[in-house]
Amino acid sequence: MSLLDTIKALSESYSQQTIDVRRHLHANPELSYQEHQTALYVAGQLRESGIEPTEGIAETGVMAEIKGRNPERKTIALRADMDALPIEEANDVEYKSRNPGVMHACGHDVHTSSLLSTAKILNQVKDHFEGTVRFLFQPGEEKNPGGASYMIRDGALENPRPSAIMGQHVFPLLQVGKIGFREGMYMASADEIYLKVIGKGGHGAAPDLCIDPIVIASHIIIALQQVISRNANPRQPTVLTFGNIVGLGATNIIPNEVNIAGTFRAMNEEWRESALVKIEKMAKGIAEGMGGKCEVIISRGYPYLENNPELTRRIRAAAEQYVGKENVVDLDISLGAEDFSYYSQIVPASFYRLGTRNEAKGISSYVHTPTFNIDEDALRIGPGLMAWMAIKELESEIS
Ligand SMILES: [Zn+2]
Ligand SMILES: [Zn+2]
């Protein structure tokens, strides 16, 4: 049997186990940076398969390595994230979340179970490849500053530095069986913007005695859209959304302050820097011009994510061998953000998508919703596909 067929057969034979692991994780979700039980479980799974894990990296992260023949030749890294979201699950399934208000609504249970099976597969064929595969199970993808940044801080990309890293993410817009790739710019940077507009409250019938922060805030929100429509390069994707505004007055009460919160996204670091300066300047200037004040807090999120074109071409070719050319598709850019981007700033990286949609089974909800779910047939493909792409990448001449 060819190595490709062996890996396909292993992925298939592990598929029930992969699904069981996924369901266990799904039923026991933990929030970002609190993945204690998940980390223990992942480490236990690795140990049971004869793979010695390194625990405690990035607090609740787990790392492991599988060495093939000639392990020094090359090292590549594979990454999964383990955290869940503060969402109450609305799915009526036997493996429904047992932690109230916490749910694996972004598929990180899928990424973790898939990568565990990838490790089991590669461990079984380690006499058939040269080099080392490093496995990163990271915490906190969903929350600033991003578990990836802690993994890097704790040496996940050192001794030796991997020549490439790849990460897989579920994709509810892509039919199960399909795999999506994109070369170059793929996802956006994301920064949180908090504006506190301070005026002077009072009776709604006496605005002349007040400084109305509601009116000031309204002007600021409208004016800031101009940063996108008038200042941004129209050929560059960028977004500014304010999804939260709180001004606790009443029909006849002008409040003292209004709080606004939003997200700013971009795919160009220079523009990101200048836009954040403009946002702050404009918000403050408008408030001052109207007699009030505006405090601006910007919480820096993840940088943009760029998929290394050469690496992406190579792993895409491997995926075409694995699932057939007709099942590999091009992804469009996304203004979503991913902390995988931190790895991409250090080593050639590629982030690809695993199709998980199946409308015939009623599975179409987007990630971060209470009804998000996947077609678990994706877990027949995911582990073997990643194992095959890893082996092909180790075989490639580029180091
Ligand atoms: Zn997410
Ligand atoms: Zn995610």
PDB file of C-alpha atoms in Angstrom, residues 60-299:
ATOM      1  CA  THR A  60      -2.682  25.813  29.685  1.00  0.00           C
ATOM      2  CA  GLY A  61      -1.013  24.873  26.398  1.00  0.00           C
ATOM      3  CA  VAL A  62       0.378  21.480  25.429  1.00  0.00           C
ATOM      4  CA  MET A  63       3.209  20.709  23.060  1.00  0.00           C
ATOM      5  CA  ALA A  64       4.585  17.476  21.633  1.00  0.00           C
ATOM      6  CA  GLU A  65       6.984  16.292  18.968  1.00  0.00           C
ATOM      7  CA  ILE A  66       7.137  13.242  16.768  1.00  0.00           C
ATOM      8  CA  LYS A  67      10.511  12.487  15.310  1.00  0.00           C
ATOM      9  CA  GLY A  68      10.779  10.601  12.060  1.00  0.00           C
ATOM     10  CA  ARG A  69      14.011   9.281  10.617  1.00  0.00           C
ATOM     11  CA  ASN A  70      16.816  11.853  10.560  1.00  0.00           C
ATOM     12  CA  PRO A  71      14.848  14.172  12.909  1.00  0.00           C
ATOM     13  CA  GLU A  72      17.311  17.071  12.621  1.00  0.00           C
ATOM     14  CA  ARG A  73      16.720  17.448   8.908  1.00  0.00           C
ATOM     15  CA  LYS A  74      13.718  19.695   9.236  1.00  0.00           C
ATOM     16  CA  THR A  75      11.026  20.623  11.737  1.00  0.00           C
ATOM     17  CA  ILE A  76       7.519  21.775  10.928  1.00  0.00           C
ATOM     18  CA  ALA A  77       4.718  22.742  13.293  1.00  0.00           C
ATOM     19  CA  LEU A  78       0.990  21.986  13.333  1.00  0.00           C
ATOM     20  CA  ARG A  79      -1.352  24.031  15.487  1.00  0.00           C
ATOM     21  CA  ALA A  80      -4.773  23.612  17.097  1.00  0.00           C
ATOM     22  CA  ASP A  81      -6.572  25.945  19.497  1.00  0.00           C
ATOM     23  CA  MET A  82      -8.500  24.614  22.499  1.00  0.00           C
ATOM     24  CA  ASP A  83     -10.690  27.374  23.972  1.00  0.00           C
ATOM     25  CA  ALA A  84     -14.464  27.807  23.862  1.00  0.00           C
ATOM     26  CA  LEU A  85     -16.733  30.880  23.865  1.00  0.00           C
ATOM     27  CA  PRO A  86     -19.107  32.486  26.389  1.00  0.00           C
ATOM     28  CA  ILE A  87     -22.225  31.322  24.519  1.00  0.00           C
ATOM     29  CA  GLU A  88     -25.128  29.179  25.783  1.00  0.00           C
ATOM     30  CA  GLU A  89     -25.453  26.207  23.446  1.00  0.00           C
ATOM     31  CA  ALA A  90     -28.843  25.853  21.743  1.00  0.00           C
ATOM     32  CA  ASN A  91     -28.158  22.558  19.951  1.00  0.00           C
ATOM     33  CA  ASP A  92     -30.130  19.576  21.120  1.00  0.00           C
ATOM     34  CA  VAL A  93     -27.434  16.910  20.821  1.00  0.00           C
ATOM     35  CA  GLU A  94     -26.303  14.193  23.212  1.00  0.00           C
ATOM     36  CA  TYR A  95     -22.867  15.832  23.509  1.00  0.00           C
ATOM     37  CA  LYS A  96     -24.340  19.282  24.278  1.00  0.00           C
ATOM     38  CA  SER A  97     -22.182  21.532  26.483  1.00  0.00           C
ATOM     39  CA  ARG A  98     -22.374  20.632  30.179  1.00  0.00           C
ATOM     40  CA  ASN A  99     -20.894  23.992  31.187  1.00  0.00           C
ATOM     41  CA  PRO A 100     -23.701  26.568  31.332  1.00  0.00           C
ATOM     42  CA  GLY A 101     -22.949  29.611  29.226  1.00  0.00           C
ATOM     43  CA  VAL A 102     -19.853  28.084  27.634  1.00  0.00           C
ATOM     44  CA  MET A 103     -19.780  26.508  24.190  1.00  0.00           C
ATOM     45  CA  HIS A 104     -17.367  25.285  21.550  1.00  0.00           C
ATOM     46  CA  ALA A 105     -18.997  27.575  18.996  1.00  0.00           C
ATOM     47  CA  CYS A 106     -15.871  28.163  16.921  1.00  0.00           C
ATOM     48  CA  GLY A 107     -14.955  24.524  16.301  1.00  0.00           C
ATOM     49  CA  HIS A 108     -11.832  24.496  18.460  1.00  0.00           C
ATOM     50  CA  ASP A 109     -13.004  21.103  19.745  1.00  0.00           C
ATOM     51  CA  VAL A 110     -12.782  19.953  16.124  1.00  0.00           C
ATOM     52  CA  HIS A 111      -9.289  21.405  15.649  1.00  0.00           C
ATOM     53  CA  THR A 112      -8.019  19.778  18.844  1.00  0.00           C
ATOM     54  CA  SER A 113      -9.532  16.342  18.213  1.00  0.00           C
ATOM     55  CA  SER A 114      -8.358  16.433  14.612  1.00  0.00           C
ATOM     56  CA  LEU A 115      -4.786  17.354  15.563  1.00  0.00           C
ATOM     57  CA  LEU A 116      -4.713  14.610  18.220  1.00  0.00           C
ATOM     58  CA  SER A 117      -5.580  12.056  15.559  1.00  0.00           C
ATOM     59  CA  THR A 118      -3.029  13.595  13.198  1.00  0.00           C
ATOM     60  CA  ALA A 119      -0.424  12.993  15.913  1.00  0.00           C
ATOM     61  CA  LYS A 120      -1.571   9.391  16.360  1.00  0.00           C
ATOM     62  CA  ILE A 121      -1.376   8.786  12.605  1.00  0.00           C
ATOM     63  CA  LEU A 122       2.060  10.357  12.234  1.00  0.00           C
ATOM     64  CA  ASN A 123       3.330   8.432  15.227  1.00  0.00           C
ATOM     65  CA  GLN A 124       2.374   5.219  13.472  1.00  0.00           C
ATOM     66  CA  VAL A 125       4.144   6.090  10.247  1.00  0.00           C
ATOM     67  CA  LYS A 126       7.191   7.817  11.706  1.00  0.00           C
ATOM     68  CA  ASP A 127       9.538   5.326  10.030  1.00  0.00           C
ATOM     69  CA  HIS A 128       8.205   6.561   6.708  1.00  0.00           C
ATOM     70  CA  PHE A 129       9.198  10.220   6.894  1.00  0.00           C
ATOM     71  CA  GLU A 130      12.263  12.295   7.667  1.00  0.00           C
ATOM     72  CA  GLY A 131      12.249  15.202  10.081  1.00  0.00           C
ATOM     73  CA  THR A 132      10.273  16.298  13.119  1.00  0.00           C
ATOM     74  CA  VAL A 133       6.655  17.338  13.483  1.00  0.00           C
ATOM     75  CA  ARG A 134       5.831  19.608  16.407  1.00  0.00           C
ATOM     76  CA  PHE A 135       2.274  19.808  17.705  1.00  0.00           C
ATOM     77  CA  LEU A 136       0.990  22.994  19.328  1.00  0.00           C
ATOM     78  CA  PHE A 137      -2.231  22.831  21.323  1.00  0.00           C
ATOM     79  CA  GLN A 138      -2.689  26.438  22.324  1.00  0.00           C
ATOM     80  CA  PRO A 139      -4.996  28.228  24.745  1.00  0.00           C
ATOM     81  CA  GLY A 140      -6.880  31.487  24.362  1.00  0.00           C
ATOM     82  CA  GLU A 141      -7.400  32.045  20.649  1.00  0.00           C
ATOM     83  CA  GLU A 142     -10.619  33.933  21.307  1.00  0.00           C
ATOM     84  CA  LYS A 143      -9.276  36.542  23.681  1.00  0.00           C
ATOM     85  CA  ASN A 144      -6.609  39.234  23.597  1.00  0.00           C
ATOM     86  CA  PRO A 145      -3.673  39.080  23.629  1.00  0.00           C
ATOM     87  CA  GLY A 146      -4.107  35.643  22.036  1.00  0.00           C
ATOM     88  CA  GLY A 147      -2.722  32.338  23.311  1.00  0.00           C
ATOM     89  CA  ALA A 148      -0.435  32.167  20.277  1.00  0.00           C
ATOM     90  CA  SER A 149       1.539  35.127  21.617  1.00  0.00           C
ATOM     91  CA  TYR A 150       2.110  33.253  24.900  1.00  0.00           C
ATOM     92  CA  MET A 151       3.072  30.059  23.049  1.00  0.00           C
ATOM     93  CA  ILE A 152       5.706  32.046  21.149  1.00  0.00           C
ATOM     94  CA  ARG A 153       6.868  33.743  24.353  1.00  0.00           C
ATOM     95  CA  ASP A 154       7.337  30.297  25.899  1.00  0.00           C
ATOM     96  CA  GLY A 155       9.435  29.030  23.011  1.00  0.00           C
ATOM     97  CA  ALA A 156       6.972  27.139  20.807  1.00  0.00           C
ATOM     98  CA  LEU A 157       8.840  28.340  17.714  1.00  0.00           C
ATOM     99  CA  GLU A 158      12.391  27.765  19.042  1.00  0.00           C
ATOM    100  CA  ASN A 159      14.888  24.905  19.353  1.00  0.00           C
ATOM    101  CA  PRO A 160      14.805  24.567  16.471  1.00  0.00           C
ATOM    102  CA  ARG A 161      12.664  27.123  14.704  1.00  0.00           C
ATOM    103  CA  PRO A 162      10.191  25.260  12.450  1.00  0.00           C
ATOM    104  CA  SER A 163      10.536  25.921   8.733  1.00  0.00           C
ATOM    105  CA  ALA A 164       6.757  26.109   8.423  1.00  0.00           C
ATOM    106  CA  ILE A 165       3.569  26.086  10.462  1.00  0.00           C
ATOM    107  CA  MET A 166       0.056  25.200   9.404  1.00  0.00           C
ATOM    108  CA  GLY A 167      -3.293  25.588  11.098  1.00  0.00           C
ATOM    109  CA  GLN A 168      -6.735  24.273  10.270  1.00  0.00           C
ATOM    110  CA  HIS A 169     -10.072  25.961  10.948  1.00  0.00           C
ATOM    111  CA  VAL A 170     -13.618  24.724  10.441  1.00  0.00           C
ATOM    112  CA  PHE A 171     -15.639  26.678   7.877  1.00  0.00           C
ATOM    113  CA  PRO A 172     -19.457  26.575   7.980  1.00  0.00           C
ATOM    114  CA  LEU A 173     -19.687  28.261   4.564  1.00  0.00           C
ATOM    115  CA  LEU A 174     -17.808  25.384   2.935  1.00  0.00           C
ATOM    116  CA  GLN A 175     -19.450  22.032   2.182  1.00  0.00           C
ATOM    117  CA  VAL A 176     -18.090  19.043   4.092  1.00  0.00           C
ATOM    118  CA  GLY A 177     -15.525  17.258   1.939  1.00  0.00           C
ATOM    119  CA  LYS A 178     -14.078  20.501   0.591  1.00  0.00           C
ATOM    120  CA  ILE A 179     -10.840  22.147   1.703  1.00  0.00           C
ATOM    121  CA  GLY A 180     -10.098  25.856   1.191  1.00  0.00           C
ATOM    122  CA  PHE A 181      -6.775  27.634   0.726  1.00  0.00           C
ATOM    123  CA  ARG A 182      -5.646  31.171   0.092  1.00  0.00           C
ATOM    124  CA  GLU A 183      -2.210  32.496  -0.783  1.00  0.00           C
ATOM    125  CA  GLY A 184      -1.143  35.838   0.661  1.00  0.00           C
ATOM    126  CA  MET A 185      -3.386  38.169   2.664  1.00  0.00           C
ATOM    127  CA  TYR A 186      -6.150  36.197   4.276  1.00  0.00           C
ATOM    128  CA  MET A 187      -7.451  37.684   7.529  1.00  0.00           C
ATOM    129  CA  ALA A 188      -7.523  41.113   9.149  1.00  0.00           C
ATOM    130  CA  SER A 189      -5.993  42.773  12.171  1.00  0.00           C
ATOM    131  CA  ALA A 190      -8.570  43.533  14.851  1.00  0.00           C
ATOM    132  CA  ASP A 191      -8.379  46.260  17.486  1.00  0.00           C
ATOM    133  CA  GLU A 192     -10.964  47.081  20.112  1.00  0.00           C
ATOM    134  CA  ILE A 193     -11.933  50.714  20.462  1.00  0.00           C
ATOM    135  CA  TYR A 194     -13.504  52.124  23.616  1.00  0.00           C
ATOM    136  CA  LEU A 195     -14.712  55.735  23.700  1.00  0.00           C
ATOM    137  CA  LYS A 196     -15.962  57.442  26.836  1.00  0.00           C
ATOM    138  CA  VAL A 197     -17.724  60.667  25.927  1.00  0.00           C
ATOM    139  CA  ILE A 198     -17.986  62.935  28.934  1.00  0.00           C
ATOM    140  CA  GLY A 199     -20.449  65.819  29.061  1.00  0.00           C
ATOM    141  CA  LYS A 200     -22.517  67.340  31.820  1.00  0.00           C
ATOM    142  CA  GLY A 201     -25.859  65.793  32.588  1.00  0.00           C
ATOM    143  CA  GLY A 202     -29.071  67.460  33.682  1.00  0.00           C
ATOM    144  CA  HIS A 203     -32.730  68.015  32.905  1.00  0.00           C
ATOM    145  CA  GLY A 204     -33.752  67.165  29.367  1.00  0.00           C
ATOM    146  CA  ALA A 205     -35.739  70.403  29.192  1.00  0.00           C
ATOM    147  CA  ALA A 206     -32.669  72.490  30.017  1.00  0.00           C
ATOM    148  CA  PRO A 207     -30.002  71.494  27.467  1.00  0.00           C
ATOM    149  CA  ASP A 208     -28.507  74.984  27.738  1.00  0.00           C
ATOM    150  CA  LEU A 209     -27.360  74.081  31.256  1.00  0.00           C
ATOM    151  CA  CYS A 210     -25.847  70.778  30.092  1.00  0.00           C
ATOM    152  CA  ILE A 211     -23.217  69.417  27.745  1.00  0.00           C
ATOM    153  CA  ASP A 212     -25.078  66.605  26.012  1.00  0.00           C
ATOM    154  CA  PRO A 213     -22.843  63.549  25.558  1.00  0.00           C
ATOM    155  CA  ILE A 214     -25.545  61.749  23.549  1.00  0.00           C
ATOM    156  CA  VAL A 215     -25.347  64.361  20.796  1.00  0.00           C
ATOM    157  CA  ILE A 216     -21.558  64.415  20.953  1.00  0.00           C
ATOM    158  CA  ALA A 217     -21.396  60.618  20.748  1.00  0.00           C
ATOM    159  CA  SER A 218     -23.761  60.635  17.774  1.00  0.00           C
ATOM    160  CA  HIS A 219     -21.513  63.059  15.911  1.00  0.00           C
ATOM    161  CA  ILE A 220     -18.438  61.009  16.746  1.00  0.00           C
ATOM    162  CA  ILE A 221     -19.952  57.750  15.463  1.00  0.00           C
ATOM    163  CA  ILE A 222     -21.015  59.307  12.165  1.00  0.00           C
ATOM    164  CA  ALA A 223     -17.783  61.241  11.730  1.00  0.00           C
ATOM    165  CA  LEU A 224     -15.572  58.222  12.339  1.00  0.00           C
ATOM    166  CA  GLN A 225     -17.145  56.407   9.400  1.00  0.00           C
ATOM    167  CA  GLN A 226     -15.316  58.984   7.340  1.00  0.00           C
ATOM    168  CA  VAL A 227     -12.026  57.357   8.330  1.00  0.00           C
ATOM    169  CA  ILE A 228     -13.193  54.365   6.299  1.00  0.00           C
ATOM    170  CA  SER A 229     -14.947  56.179   3.445  1.00  0.00           C
ATOM    171  CA  ARG A 230     -12.560  59.148   2.966  1.00  0.00           C
ATOM    172  CA  ASN A 231      -9.171  58.253   4.433  1.00  0.00           C
ATOM    173  CA  ALA A 232      -8.761  54.563   3.682  1.00  0.00           C
ATOM    174  CA  ASN A 233      -7.297  53.448   0.392  1.00  0.00           C
ATOM    175  CA  PRO A 234     -10.399  52.208  -1.459  1.00  0.00           C
ATOM    176  CA  ARG A 235      -8.414  49.201  -2.710  1.00  0.00           C
ATOM    177  CA  GLN A 236      -7.673  48.075   0.861  1.00  0.00           C
ATOM    178  CA  PRO A 237     -10.260  46.120   2.879  1.00  0.00           C
ATOM    179  CA  THR A 238     -11.007  47.813   6.188  1.00  0.00           C
ATOM    180  CA  VAL A 239     -13.919  47.981   8.630  1.00  0.00           C
ATOM    181  CA  LEU A 240     -15.007  50.128  11.560  1.00  0.00           C
ATOM    182  CA  THR A 241     -18.049  48.890  13.475  1.00  0.00           C
ATOM    183  CA  PHE A 242     -19.454  50.231  16.731  1.00  0.00           C
ATOM    184  CA  GLY A 243     -21.645  47.497  18.157  1.00  0.00           C
ATOM    185  CA  ASN A 244     -22.200  48.908  21.600  1.00  0.00           C
ATOM    186  CA  ILE A 245     -23.393  52.291  22.836  1.00  0.00           C
ATOM    187  CA  VAL A 246     -24.511  53.007  26.381  1.00  0.00           C
ATOM    188  CA  GLY A 247     -25.917  56.320  27.574  1.00  0.00           C
ATOM    189  CA  LEU A 248     -27.985  55.866  30.673  1.00  0.00           C
ATOM    190  CA  GLY A 249     -30.188  58.936  30.690  1.00  0.00           C
ATOM    191  CA  ALA A 250     -33.956  58.914  30.165  1.00  0.00           C
ATOM    192  CA  THR A 251     -36.528  60.693  27.998  1.00  0.00           C
ATOM    193  CA  ASN A 252     -36.070  63.746  30.176  1.00  0.00           C
ATOM    194  CA  ILE A 253     -32.566  63.193  31.553  1.00  0.00           C
ATOM    195  CA  ILE A 254     -29.320  64.027  29.812  1.00  0.00           C
ATOM    196  CA  PRO A 255     -26.668  61.628  31.169  1.00  0.00           C
ATOM    197  CA  ASN A 256     -23.162  62.623  32.212  1.00  0.00           C
ATOM    198  CA  GLU A 257     -21.434  60.233  29.867  1.00  0.00           C
ATOM    199  CA  VAL A 258     -21.845  57.850  26.960  1.00  0.00           C
ATOM    200  CA  ASN A 259     -19.704  54.786  26.330  1.00  0.00           C
ATOM    201  CA  ILE A 260     -19.136  53.448  22.839  1.00  0.00           C
ATOM    202  CA  ALA A 261     -17.292  50.262  21.909  1.00  0.00           C
ATOM    203  CA  GLY A 262     -16.323  48.935  18.541  1.00  0.00           C
ATOM    204  CA  THR A 263     -13.852  47.060  16.400  1.00  0.00           C
ATOM    205  CA  PHE A 264     -11.413  48.308  13.788  1.00  0.00           C
ATOM    206  CA  ARG A 265     -10.079  45.908  11.166  1.00  0.00           C
ATOM    207  CA  ALA A 266      -7.456  46.242   8.492  1.00  0.00           C
ATOM    208  CA  MET A 267      -5.093  44.267   6.297  1.00  0.00           C
ATOM    209  CA  ASN A 268      -2.220  46.710   6.190  1.00  0.00           C
ATOM    210  CA  GLU A 269      -0.096  47.621   9.197  1.00  0.00           C
ATOM    211  CA  GLU A 270       0.751  51.160   8.048  1.00  0.00           C
ATOM    212  CA  TRP A 271      -2.894  51.961   7.488  1.00  0.00           C
ATOM    213  CA  ARG A 272      -3.790  50.344  10.799  1.00  0.00           C
ATOM    214  CA  GLU A 273      -1.391  52.652  12.644  1.00  0.00           C
ATOM    215  CA  SER A 274      -2.514  55.833  10.908  1.00  0.00           C
ATOM    216  CA  ALA A 275      -6.207  54.962  11.204  1.00  0.00           C
ATOM    217  CA  LEU A 276      -5.960  54.398  14.950  1.00  0.00           C
ATOM    218  CA  VAL A 277      -4.305  57.805  15.342  1.00  0.00           C
ATOM    219  CA  LYS A 278      -7.038  59.432  13.203  1.00  0.00           C
ATOM    220  CA  ILE A 279      -9.814  57.755  15.197  1.00  0.00           C
ATOM    221  CA  GLU A 280      -8.415  59.005  18.479  1.00  0.00           C
ATOM    222  CA  LYS A 281      -7.742  62.521  17.196  1.00  0.00           C
ATOM    223  CA  MET A 282     -11.151  62.895  15.587  1.00  0.00           C
ATOM    224  CA  ALA A 283     -13.103  61.581  18.571  1.00  0.00           C
ATOM    225  CA  LYS A 284     -11.274  63.887  20.967  1.00  0.00           C
ATOM    226  CA  GLY A 285     -11.469  66.876  18.633  1.00  0.00           C
ATOM    227  CA  ILE A 286     -15.207  66.584  18.065  1.00  0.00           C
ATOM    228  CA  ALA A 287     -15.916  66.182  21.790  1.00  0.00           C
ATOM    229  CA  GLU A 288     -13.769  69.163  22.686  1.00  0.00           C
ATOM    230  CA  GLY A 289     -15.264  71.302  19.937  1.00  0.00           C
ATOM    231  CA  MET A 290     -18.676  70.580  21.410  1.00  0.00           C
ATOM    232  CA  GLY A 291     -17.623  71.426  24.948  1.00  0.00           C
ATOM    233  CA  GLY A 292     -17.135  67.885  26.241  1.00  0.00           C
ATOM    234  CA  LYS A 293     -14.320  65.397  26.465  1.00  0.00           C
ATOM    235  CA  CYS A 294     -13.610  62.017  24.998  1.00  0.00           C
ATOM    236  CA  GLU A 295     -11.342  59.404  26.525  1.00  0.00           C
ATOM    237  CA  VAL A 296     -10.057  56.900  24.020  1.00  0.00           C
ATOM    238  CA  ILE A 297      -8.803  53.441  24.887  1.00  0.00           C
ATOM    239  CA  ILE A 298      -7.557  51.191  22.113  1.00  0.00           C
ATOM    240  CA  SER A 299      -6.916  47.555  22.941  1.00  0.00           C
TER     241      SER A 299
END
